[in-house]
Amino acid sequence: MTTPAAPLVRAQKVHKSFGQVEVLRGIDLDVYSGDVLCIIGPSGSGKSTFLRCINHLEKIDSGLLMLDGKPIGYRRRGNTLRELKDRDLATFRSQVGMVFQHFNLFPHKTALQNITEGPIRVKGISPTAARAEAEQLLERVGLAKFGAKYPRQLSGGQQQRVAIARALAMHPKLLLFDEPTSALDPELVGEVLEVMRDLARDGMTMIVVTHEIGFAREAASNLIFMDEGIIIEQGDPREVISNPHHERTKAFLSAVL
């Protein structure tokens, strides 16, 4: 009998508050290598906060978050957890790529320089090797001729594709997308989603917070609907979208479809 693979990401009873507002109220979730998990839900439901906790941009208040069997942002010493130092945290974050809503590119660096910065500074890769891979990644996202362009010279969709290439340059185990198309003009959304579909077909493990229901139906292997800090419903994307069981899910989908 084959032993089931351990999850790449495991959340157990994760809680997070900002002041008196409890944003995450006991999230339990497993994500396995090769999964594409899409998280949908209304604004303020805790989706983006949960994503930021996975990258330790926010610290959870209680519960446990693990990546590849290790506590996220902490090192276990006996029965206690100690937060990683900055250098170790940077090494950890190199395993978890994050693509933000507003691109977060360095405005004073070219597309090529934005992609090579992490591999050179964090991983110690030679500039020559980093540049060669950056050029390959730009070609992969359809921007082979744009390496010398600065962010201000690129459209929003092009900037977001550079941001995806930058994340891929670190060879992450996991890619996080925080509403990657919500800041784009409608005609630019498709070019970013196509890159994401390509990554999904290649087996990249991804957690995507999105309002793009069509993308979730087509590309996701698992879909979660969150509201008020809890998981209301989850399952096969086509089943959840076509035949939601919870009244709150039905109301949300009827409003956005």
Short mmCIF file of N, CA and C in Angstrom, two decimals, residues 121-217:
data_model
loop_
_atom_site.label_atom_id
_atom_site.label_comp_id
_atom_site.label_asym_id
_atom_site.label_seq_id
_atom_site.Cartn_x
_atom_site.Cartn_y
_atom_site.Cartn_z
N ARG A 121 21.24 38.32 -5.26
CA ARG A 121 21.42 38.78 -3.88
C ARG A 121 21.09 37.72 -2.84
N VAL A 122 20.03 36.93 -3.08
CA VAL A 122 19.59 35.96 -2.08
C VAL A 122 20.24 34.60 -2.29
N LYS A 123 20.34 34.17 -3.53
CA LYS A 123 20.84 32.82 -3.81
C LYS A 123 22.31 32.79 -4.21
N GLY A 124 22.92 33.96 -4.43
CA GLY A 124 24.33 34.00 -4.76
C GLY A 124 24.67 33.50 -6.14
N ILE A 125 23.69 33.53 -7.05
CA ILE A 125 23.92 33.09 -8.42
C ILE A 125 24.72 34.16 -9.16
N SER A 126 25.60 33.75 -10.04
CA SER A 126 26.43 34.72 -10.77
C SER A 126 25.55 35.58 -11.67
N PRO A 127 25.92 36.84 -11.86
CA PRO A 127 25.14 37.72 -12.74
C PRO A 127 24.95 37.15 -14.14
N THR A 128 25.96 36.48 -14.66
CA THR A 128 25.85 35.92 -16.02
C THR A 128 24.78 34.84 -16.07
N ALA A 129 24.81 33.93 -15.09
CA ALA A 129 23.82 32.85 -15.05
C ALA A 129 22.42 33.39 -14.78
N ALA A 130 22.33 34.37 -13.87
CA ALA A 130 21.03 34.95 -13.54
C ALA A 130 20.42 35.65 -14.76
N ARG A 131 21.28 36.35 -15.52
CA ARG A 131 20.79 37.05 -16.71
C ARG A 131 20.30 36.05 -17.76
N ALA A 132 21.05 34.96 -17.94
CA ALA A 132 20.66 33.97 -18.94
C ALA A 132 19.29 33.37 -18.61
N GLU A 133 19.08 33.07 -17.34
CA GLU A 133 17.78 32.50 -16.94
C GLU A 133 16.68 33.55 -17.04
N ALA A 134 16.99 34.80 -16.67
CA ALA A 134 16.00 35.86 -16.76
C ALA A 134 15.52 36.04 -18.20
N GLU A 135 16.44 35.94 -19.15
CA GLU A 135 16.06 36.07 -20.55
C GLU A 135 15.13 34.92 -20.97
N GLN A 136 15.41 33.71 -20.47
CA GLN A 136 14.54 32.57 -20.77
C GLN A 136 13.15 32.77 -20.16
N LEU A 137 13.12 33.32 -18.94
CA LEU A 137 11.83 33.53 -18.27
C LEU A 137 11.03 34.63 -18.97
N LEU A 138 11.70 35.67 -19.43
CA LEU A 138 10.99 36.70 -20.18
C LEU A 138 10.38 36.13 -21.46
N GLU A 139 11.11 35.24 -22.10
CA GLU A 139 10.56 34.59 -23.29
C GLU A 139 9.36 33.73 -22.92
N ARG A 140 9.45 33.07 -21.77
CA ARG A 140 8.36 32.19 -21.35
C ARG A 140 7.06 32.97 -21.11
N VAL A 141 7.18 34.20 -20.60
CA VAL A 141 5.98 35.00 -20.33
C VAL A 141 5.64 35.94 -21.48
N GLY A 142 6.30 35.72 -22.63
CA GLY A 142 5.96 36.47 -23.83
C GLY A 142 6.53 37.86 -23.90
N LEU A 143 7.67 38.08 -23.22
CA LEU A 143 8.26 39.42 -23.18
C LEU A 143 9.75 39.39 -23.54
N ALA A 144 10.11 38.55 -24.48
CA ALA A 144 11.52 38.35 -24.81
C ALA A 144 12.21 39.65 -25.24
N LYS A 145 11.47 40.56 -25.85
CA LYS A 145 12.08 41.78 -26.38
C LYS A 145 11.98 42.97 -25.41
N PHE A 146 11.55 42.71 -24.17
CA PHE A 146 11.26 43.81 -23.26
C PHE A 146 12.22 43.88 -22.07
N GLY A 147 13.32 43.14 -22.11
CA GLY A 147 14.23 43.07 -20.97
C GLY A 147 14.83 44.41 -20.58
N ALA A 148 15.04 45.30 -21.53
CA ALA A 148 15.67 46.59 -21.25
C ALA A 148 14.67 47.68 -20.87
N LYS A 149 13.39 47.33 -20.87
CA LYS A 149 12.35 48.32 -20.55
C LYS A 149 12.23 48.50 -19.03
N TYR A 150 11.92 49.73 -18.63
CA TYR A 150 11.61 50.01 -17.23
C TYR A 150 10.11 49.85 -17.00
N PRO A 151 9.70 49.59 -15.75
CA PRO A 151 8.28 49.39 -15.48
C PRO A 151 7.37 50.47 -16.06
N ARG A 152 7.80 51.73 -16.01
CA ARG A 152 6.96 52.83 -16.52
C ARG A 152 6.74 52.72 -18.03
N GLN A 153 7.58 51.94 -18.71
CA GLN A 153 7.46 51.79 -20.15
C GLN A 153 6.62 50.58 -20.54
N LEU A 154 6.09 49.88 -19.54
CA LEU A 154 5.33 48.65 -19.77
C LEU A 154 3.87 48.84 -19.36
N SER A 155 2.99 48.12 -20.03
CA SER A 155 1.58 48.12 -19.63
C SER A 155 1.44 47.36 -18.30
N GLY A 156 0.27 47.49 -17.69
CA GLY A 156 0.03 46.76 -16.45
C GLY A 156 0.16 45.25 -16.63
N GLY A 157 -0.37 44.73 -17.74
CA GLY A 157 -0.26 43.29 -17.99
C GLY A 157 1.17 42.85 -18.17
N GLN A 158 1.96 43.68 -18.85
CA GLN A 158 3.38 43.36 -19.03
C GLN A 158 4.12 43.42 -17.70
N GLN A 159 3.83 44.40 -16.88
CA GLN A 159 4.47 44.48 -15.56
C GLN A 159 4.14 43.25 -14.73
N GLN A 160 2.89 42.81 -14.80
CA GLN A 160 2.52 41.64 -14.00
C GLN A 160 3.20 40.38 -14.50
N ARG A 161 3.41 40.29 -15.80
CA ARG A 161 4.14 39.13 -16.34
C ARG A 161 5.61 39.17 -15.94
N VAL A 162 6.20 40.37 -15.86
CA VAL A 162 7.55 40.48 -15.33
C VAL A 162 7.58 40.04 -13.87
N ALA A 163 6.56 40.42 -13.10
CA ALA A 163 6.50 40.03 -11.69
C ALA A 163 6.42 38.50 -11.56
N ILE A 164 5.68 37.86 -12.45
CA ILE A 164 5.61 36.39 -12.43
C ILE A 164 6.97 35.79 -12.76
N ALA A 165 7.64 36.33 -13.78
CA ALA A 165 8.98 35.84 -14.13
C ALA A 165 9.94 36.04 -12.96
N ARG A 166 9.83 37.18 -12.28
CA ARG A 166 10.69 37.43 -11.11
C ARG A 166 10.47 36.37 -10.04
N ALA A 167 9.23 36.02 -9.78
CA ALA A 167 8.94 34.98 -8.78
C ALA A 167 9.50 33.63 -9.23
N LEU A 168 9.35 33.29 -10.51
CA LEU A 168 9.83 32.01 -11.02
C LEU A 168 11.35 31.91 -10.96
N ALA A 169 12.04 33.03 -11.04
CA ALA A 169 13.51 33.01 -11.06
C ALA A 169 14.10 32.44 -9.77
N MET A 170 13.31 32.44 -8.69
CA MET A 170 13.78 31.90 -7.41
C MET A 170 13.53 30.40 -7.29
N HIS A 171 12.94 29.79 -8.33
CA HIS A 171 12.61 28.36 -8.32
C HIS A 171 11.81 27.98 -7.07
N PRO A 172 10.67 28.64 -6.86
CA PRO A 172 9.90 28.39 -5.63
C PRO A 172 9.19 27.04 -5.66
N LYS A 173 8.93 26.53 -4.46
CA LYS A 173 8.10 25.34 -4.32
C LYS A 173 6.62 25.68 -4.51
N LEU A 174 6.31 26.95 -4.25
CA LEU A 174 4.92 27.39 -4.20
C LEU A 174 4.84 28.82 -4.73
N LEU A 175 3.80 29.09 -5.52
CA LEU A 175 3.55 30.45 -5.99
C LEU A 175 2.22 30.95 -5.41
N LEU A 176 2.24 32.14 -4.83
CA LEU A 176 1.05 32.77 -4.29
C LEU A 176 0.67 33.94 -5.19
N PHE A 177 -0.60 34.04 -5.53
CA PHE A 177 -1.10 35.15 -6.35
C PHE A 177 -2.20 35.86 -5.59
N ASP A 178 -2.00 37.15 -5.32
CA ASP A 178 -2.99 37.93 -4.58
C ASP A 178 -3.75 38.84 -5.55
N GLU A 179 -4.88 38.33 -6.06
CA GLU A 179 -5.70 39.06 -7.02
C GLU A 179 -4.84 39.68 -8.12
N PRO A 180 -4.13 38.85 -8.87
CA PRO A 180 -3.11 39.36 -9.80
C PRO A 180 -3.66 40.15 -10.98
N THR A 181 -4.97 40.07 -11.26
CA THR A 181 -5.51 40.79 -12.41
C THR A 181 -6.44 41.93 -12.01
N SER A 182 -6.67 42.15 -10.72
CA SER A 182 -7.70 43.11 -10.31
C SER A 182 -7.31 44.56 -10.59
N ALA A 183 -6.00 44.84 -10.74
CA ALA A 183 -5.56 46.21 -11.02
C ALA A 183 -5.39 46.46 -12.51
N LEU A 184 -5.73 45.48 -13.35
CA LEU A 184 -5.48 45.59 -14.79
C LEU A 184 -6.73 46.05 -15.54
N ASP A 185 -6.50 46.76 -16.64
CA ASP A 185 -7.59 47.05 -17.56
C ASP A 185 -8.11 45.73 -18.12
N PRO A 186 -9.43 45.65 -18.39
CA PRO A 186 -10.02 44.36 -18.81
C PRO A 186 -9.31 43.70 -19.98
N GLU A 187 -8.84 44.48 -20.96
CA GLU A 187 -8.23 43.87 -22.14
C GLU A 187 -6.85 43.27 -21.85
N LEU A 188 -6.28 43.57 -20.68
CA LEU A 188 -4.96 43.05 -20.33
C LEU A 188 -5.03 41.81 -19.43
N VAL A 189 -6.22 41.51 -18.93
CA VAL A 189 -6.37 40.39 -18.00
C VAL A 189 -5.98 39.07 -18.64
N GLY A 190 -6.41 38.87 -19.89
CA GLY A 190 -6.23 37.58 -20.54
C GLY A 190 -4.77 37.17 -20.67
N GLU A 191 -3.87 38.14 -20.95
CA GLU A 191 -2.47 37.79 -21.15
C GLU A 191 -1.82 37.29 -19.87
N VAL A 192 -2.27 37.81 -18.72
CA VAL A 192 -1.74 37.34 -17.44
C VAL A 192 -2.32 35.97 -17.09
N LEU A 193 -3.62 35.81 -17.29
CA LEU A 193 -4.25 34.52 -16.99
C LEU A 193 -3.68 33.40 -17.85
N GLU A 194 -3.30 33.71 -19.10
CA GLU A 194 -2.74 32.68 -19.97
C GLU A 194 -1.40 32.19 -19.43
N VAL A 195 -0.57 33.10 -18.91
CA VAL A 195 0.68 32.68 -18.29
C VAL A 195 0.40 31.79 -17.09
N MET A 196 -0.60 32.15 -16.30
CA MET A 196 -0.95 31.34 -15.11
C MET A 196 -1.48 29.97 -15.51
N ARG A 197 -2.28 29.92 -16.57
CA ARG A 197 -2.76 28.62 -17.06
C ARG A 197 -1.59 27.74 -17.49
N ASP A 198 -0.61 28.35 -18.14
CA ASP A 198 0.58 27.62 -18.59
C ASP A 198 1.33 27.05 -17.40
N LEU A 199 1.46 27.84 -16.33
CA LEU A 199 2.12 27.35 -15.12
C LEU A 199 1.35 26.19 -14.51
N ALA A 200 0.02 26.30 -14.49
CA ALA A 200 -0.80 25.22 -13.95
C ALA A 200 -0.62 23.94 -14.75
N ARG A 201 -0.57 24.06 -16.07
CA ARG A 201 -0.37 22.88 -16.93
C ARG A 201 0.99 22.24 -16.69
N ASP A 202 1.97 23.06 -16.30
CA ASP A 202 3.31 22.54 -16.05
C ASP A 202 3.47 21.96 -14.65
N GLY A 203 2.41 22.01 -13.83
CA GLY A 203 2.46 21.38 -12.52
C GLY A 203 2.93 22.27 -11.39
N MET A 204 3.00 23.59 -11.61
CA MET A 204 3.39 24.50 -10.54
C MET A 204 2.32 24.53 -9.45
N THR A 205 2.74 24.39 -8.21
CA THR A 205 1.81 24.49 -7.09
C THR A 205 1.48 25.95 -6.86
N MET A 206 0.18 26.27 -6.87
CA MET A 206 -0.24 27.66 -6.82
C MET A 206 -1.44 27.83 -5.89
N ILE A 207 -1.43 28.92 -5.14
CA ILE A 207 -2.61 29.35 -4.39
C ILE A 207 -2.96 30.73 -4.91
N VAL A 208 -4.18 30.86 -5.43
CA VAL A 208 -4.57 32.06 -6.15
C VAL A 208 -5.82 32.67 -5.52
N VAL A 209 -5.68 33.87 -4.97
CA VAL A 209 -6.84 34.65 -4.55
C VAL A 209 -7.31 35.41 -5.79
N THR A 210 -8.56 35.21 -6.18
CA THR A 210 -9.00 35.77 -7.46
C THR A 210 -10.49 36.02 -7.49
N HIS A 211 -10.89 36.96 -8.36
CA HIS A 211 -12.29 37.17 -8.70
C HIS A 211 -12.59 36.63 -10.10
N GLU A 212 -11.58 36.02 -10.73
CA GLU A 212 -11.76 35.47 -12.08
C GLU A 212 -12.36 34.07 -11.98
N ILE A 213 -13.68 33.99 -11.94
CA ILE A 213 -14.37 32.72 -11.72
C ILE A 213 -14.12 31.77 -12.88
N GLY A 214 -14.04 32.29 -14.10
CA GLY A 214 -13.77 31.43 -15.26
C GLY A 214 -12.42 30.76 -15.15
N PHE A 215 -11.41 31.52 -14.72
CA PHE A 215 -10.08 30.94 -14.53
C PHE A 215 -10.13 29.86 -13.45
N ALA A 216 -10.83 30.13 -12.36
CA ALA A 216 -10.93 29.15 -11.27
C ALA A 216 -11.59 27.86 -11.76
N ARG A 217 -12.64 28.01 -12.55
CA ARG A 217 -13.35 26.83 -13.06
C ARG A 217 -12.45 26.00 -13.97
#
